[in-house]
Amino acid sequence: MNSLQSYSRIVFFTGAGMSAESGVPTYRGKGGIWDQYDYQDVACQKAFEKYPEKVLAYHEMRRNLLLSCHPHAGHAVLTAIENQHPEVIIVTQNIDGMHQRAGSRNVIEIHGSIWRMRCPVHGIFEDMGETYRHYTCPHCDAWLRPDITWFDDAMNEQVMKRADDVVSHCNLFVSIGTSAIIWPAAGFPELARDYGAWCVEINPEATKLSSLYHETIRLPASEALQQHPFMASR
Ligand code: APR
């Protein structure tokens, strides 16, 4: 039987659906973040330049919610797999830090992290907590912005290069909980497939890319990761 055990170089590619069972809302669909907020008001550089306080308050509200949520059993499964297989990498679109809170170490955050702040001159600061430690840079007083890839931002080239590299060298690519409509991340399933990886999609719903995958598991992330025979064989 084809199973996780047959592969050595494994990429888990995660999106908001991975954190849904932790209580973190997804972006799209009913009750999604973009149902409640307009990204042009809270998640783009233009808005930040116009109303830094408003944009920071939105992200602080999200930090508060995230700190009241906890990684679920599916996150723990990924950490356990990472501990058993040295060549497991998680490429995540999530900014919530849940994989790291569950103990995962090999995590590439292609959209950045809500737990880091960035000064245009003095670089990046770790900043974990309900409220920000600093709203402005301690060195130059500029407003600090969350180190997140917002709409219309350029991707971090170094991070994307690392992600491209692991995706094109893996032999198993498992996508979990992403609608896969935001580029360039949406190109990863095809990239993995073109380079010969076995591609599996875990998502209770079909996505635009479902037909690209060799196998689809129509279950919530925690159930699929804990119980599906493909995963259980680990
Ligand atoms: N388990 C697995 N998948 C789930 C679950 C669950 N329990 N619940 C929902 N999903 C799936 C949904 O069916 C949907 O396909 O998760 C997906 C979430 O899609 P989006 O909300 O679009 O999130 P994501 O794909 O991560 O968005 C990509 O868009 O706005 C940007 O920067 C933001 O990183 C984000 C990017």
Tab-separated table of N, CA and C and ligand atoms in Angstrom, residues 15-17 20-21 26-28 34 93-94 111 151 177-180 182 202-205 207 219-221, ligand 1:
chain	number	residue	atom	x	y	z
A	15	GLY	N	-2.101	25.598	4.922
A	15	GLY	CA	-2.828	26.859	4.822
A	15	GLY	C	-3.749	26.998	6.029
A	16	ALA	N	-4.611	27.997	5.957
A	16	ALA	CA	-5.440	28.356	7.110
A	16	ALA	C	-6.286	27.179	7.635
A	17	GLY	N	-6.682	26.260	6.749
A	17	GLY	CA	-7.488	25.109	7.183
A	17	GLY	C	-6.746	24.230	8.182
A	20	ALA	N	-7.735	25.625	11.463
A	20	ALA	CA	-9.172	25.844	11.697
A	20	ALA	C	-9.657	25.115	12.954
A	21	GLU	N	-9.175	23.883	13.149
A	21	GLU	CA	-9.647	23.127	14.321
A	21	GLU	C	-9.010	23.614	15.623
A	26	THR	N	-10.471	30.743	9.048
A	26	THR	CA	-9.800	30.736	7.744
A	26	THR	C	-10.035	32.112	7.103
A	27	TYR	N	-9.475	32.308	5.914
A	27	TYR	CA	-9.614	33.616	5.256
A	27	TYR	C	-10.875	33.704	4.411
A	28	ARG	N	-11.166	32.608	3.697
A	28	ARG	CA	-12.282	32.652	2.749
A	28	ARG	C	-13.402	31.731	3.205
A	34	TRP	N	-11.755	37.466	5.471
A	34	TRP	CA	-12.033	38.443	4.402
A	34	TRP	C	-13.529	38.658	4.163
A	93	GLN	N	1.716	28.791	4.663
A	93	GLN	CA	1.249	30.138	4.333
A	93	GLN	C	0.770	30.829	5.610
A	94	ASN	N	0.695	30.074	6.699
A	94	ASN	CA	0.121	30.623	7.928
A	94	ASN	C	1.125	31.514	8.655
A	111	HIS	N	4.618	33.484	4.080
A	111	HIS	CA	3.901	34.759	4.223
A	111	HIS	C	4.298	35.492	5.508
A	151	PHE	N	-1.188	41.838	1.032
A	151	PHE	CA	-1.596	41.958	-0.371
A	151	PHE	C	-0.725	43.027	-1.052
A	177	GLY	N	-5.301	21.941	3.973
A	177	GLY	CA	-6.120	23.089	4.358
A	177	GLY	C	-5.801	24.397	3.661
A	178	THR	N	-5.609	24.338	2.359
A	178	THR	CA	-5.448	25.607	1.639
A	178	THR	C	-6.360	25.626	0.416
A	179	SER	N	-6.919	26.819	0.167
A	179	SER	CA	-7.746	26.967	-1.042
A	179	SER	C	-6.825	27.097	-2.257
A	180	ALA	N	-5.545	27.346	-2.010
A	180	ALA	CA	-4.516	27.390	-3.061
A	180	ALA	C	-4.908	28.314	-4.213
A	182	ILE	N	-3.890	31.740	-3.850
A	182	ILE	CA	-2.986	32.895	-3.748
A	182	ILE	C	-1.616	32.513	-4.300
A	202	ILE	N	-5.144	17.177	1.491
A	202	ILE	CA	-6.043	16.980	2.632
A	202	ILE	C	-6.886	18.240	2.756
A	203	ASN	N	-8.168	18.099	2.555
A	203	ASN	CA	-9.089	19.238	2.616
A	203	ASN	C	-10.500	18.658	2.555
A	204	PRO	N	-11.386	19.041	3.475
A	204	PRO	CA	-12.751	18.501	3.407
A	204	PRO	C	-13.466	18.898	2.122
A	205	GLU	N	-12.972	19.975	1.475
A	205	GLU	CA	-13.633	20.429	0.243
A	205	GLU	C	-12.680	20.377	-0.939
A	207	THR	N	-10.763	21.782	-4.186
A	207	THR	CA	-10.227	23.101	-4.523
A	207	THR	C	-10.010	23.156	-6.035
A	219	LEU	N	-11.144	15.021	4.393
A	219	LEU	CA	-11.402	15.005	5.838
A	219	LEU	C	-10.784	16.255	6.447
A	220	PRO	N	-11.262	16.658	7.641
A	220	PRO	CA	-10.565	17.741	8.346
A	220	PRO	C	-9.134	17.313	8.673
A	221	ALA	N	-8.264	18.316	8.822
A	221	ALA	CA	-6.835	18.022	8.988
A	221	ALA	C	-6.544	17.064	10.143
B	1	APR	N1	-9.024	20.821	7.721
B	1	APR	C1	-8.492	20.999	6.481
B	1	APR	N2	-8.877	21.983	5.654
B	1	APR	C2	-9.835	22.808	6.073
B	1	APR	C3	-10.438	22.704	7.343
B	1	APR	C4	-10.000	21.639	8.193
B	1	APR	N3	-10.519	21.436	9.406
B	1	APR	N4	-11.344	23.691	7.462
B	1	APR	C5	-11.313	24.409	6.324
B	1	APR	N5	-10.401	23.883	5.475
B	1	APR	C6	-10.007	24.343	4.133
B	1	APR	C7	-11.083	25.045	3.349
B	1	APR	O1	-11.886	24.082	2.654
B	1	APR	C8	-10.276	25.911	2.398
B	1	APR	O2	-9.962	25.215	1.198
B	1	APR	O3	-9.002	25.319	4.308
B	1	APR	C9	-8.974	26.161	3.168
B	1	APR	C10	-8.762	27.586	3.658
B	1	APR	O4	-8.625	28.447	2.567
B	1	APR	P1	-8.301	30.002	2.739
B	1	APR	O5	-9.194	30.583	3.774
B	1	APR	O6	-8.333	30.601	1.397
B	1	APR	O7	-6.812	30.003	3.363
B	1	APR	P2	-5.418	29.859	2.618
B	1	APR	O8	-5.487	28.933	1.467
B	1	APR	O9	-4.409	29.560	3.676
B	1	APR	O10	-5.187	31.337	2.091
B	1	APR	C11	-3.989	31.650	1.441
B	1	APR	O11	-4.573	33.963	1.404
B	1	APR	O12	-5.379	35.958	2.293
B	1	APR	C12	-4.273	35.186	2.058
B	1	APR	O13	-2.225	35.505	3.097
B	1	APR	C13	-3.458	34.845	3.291
B	1	APR	O14	-1.973	32.964	3.617
B	1	APR	C14	-3.288	33.338	3.222
B	1	APR	C15	-3.553	33.052	1.755
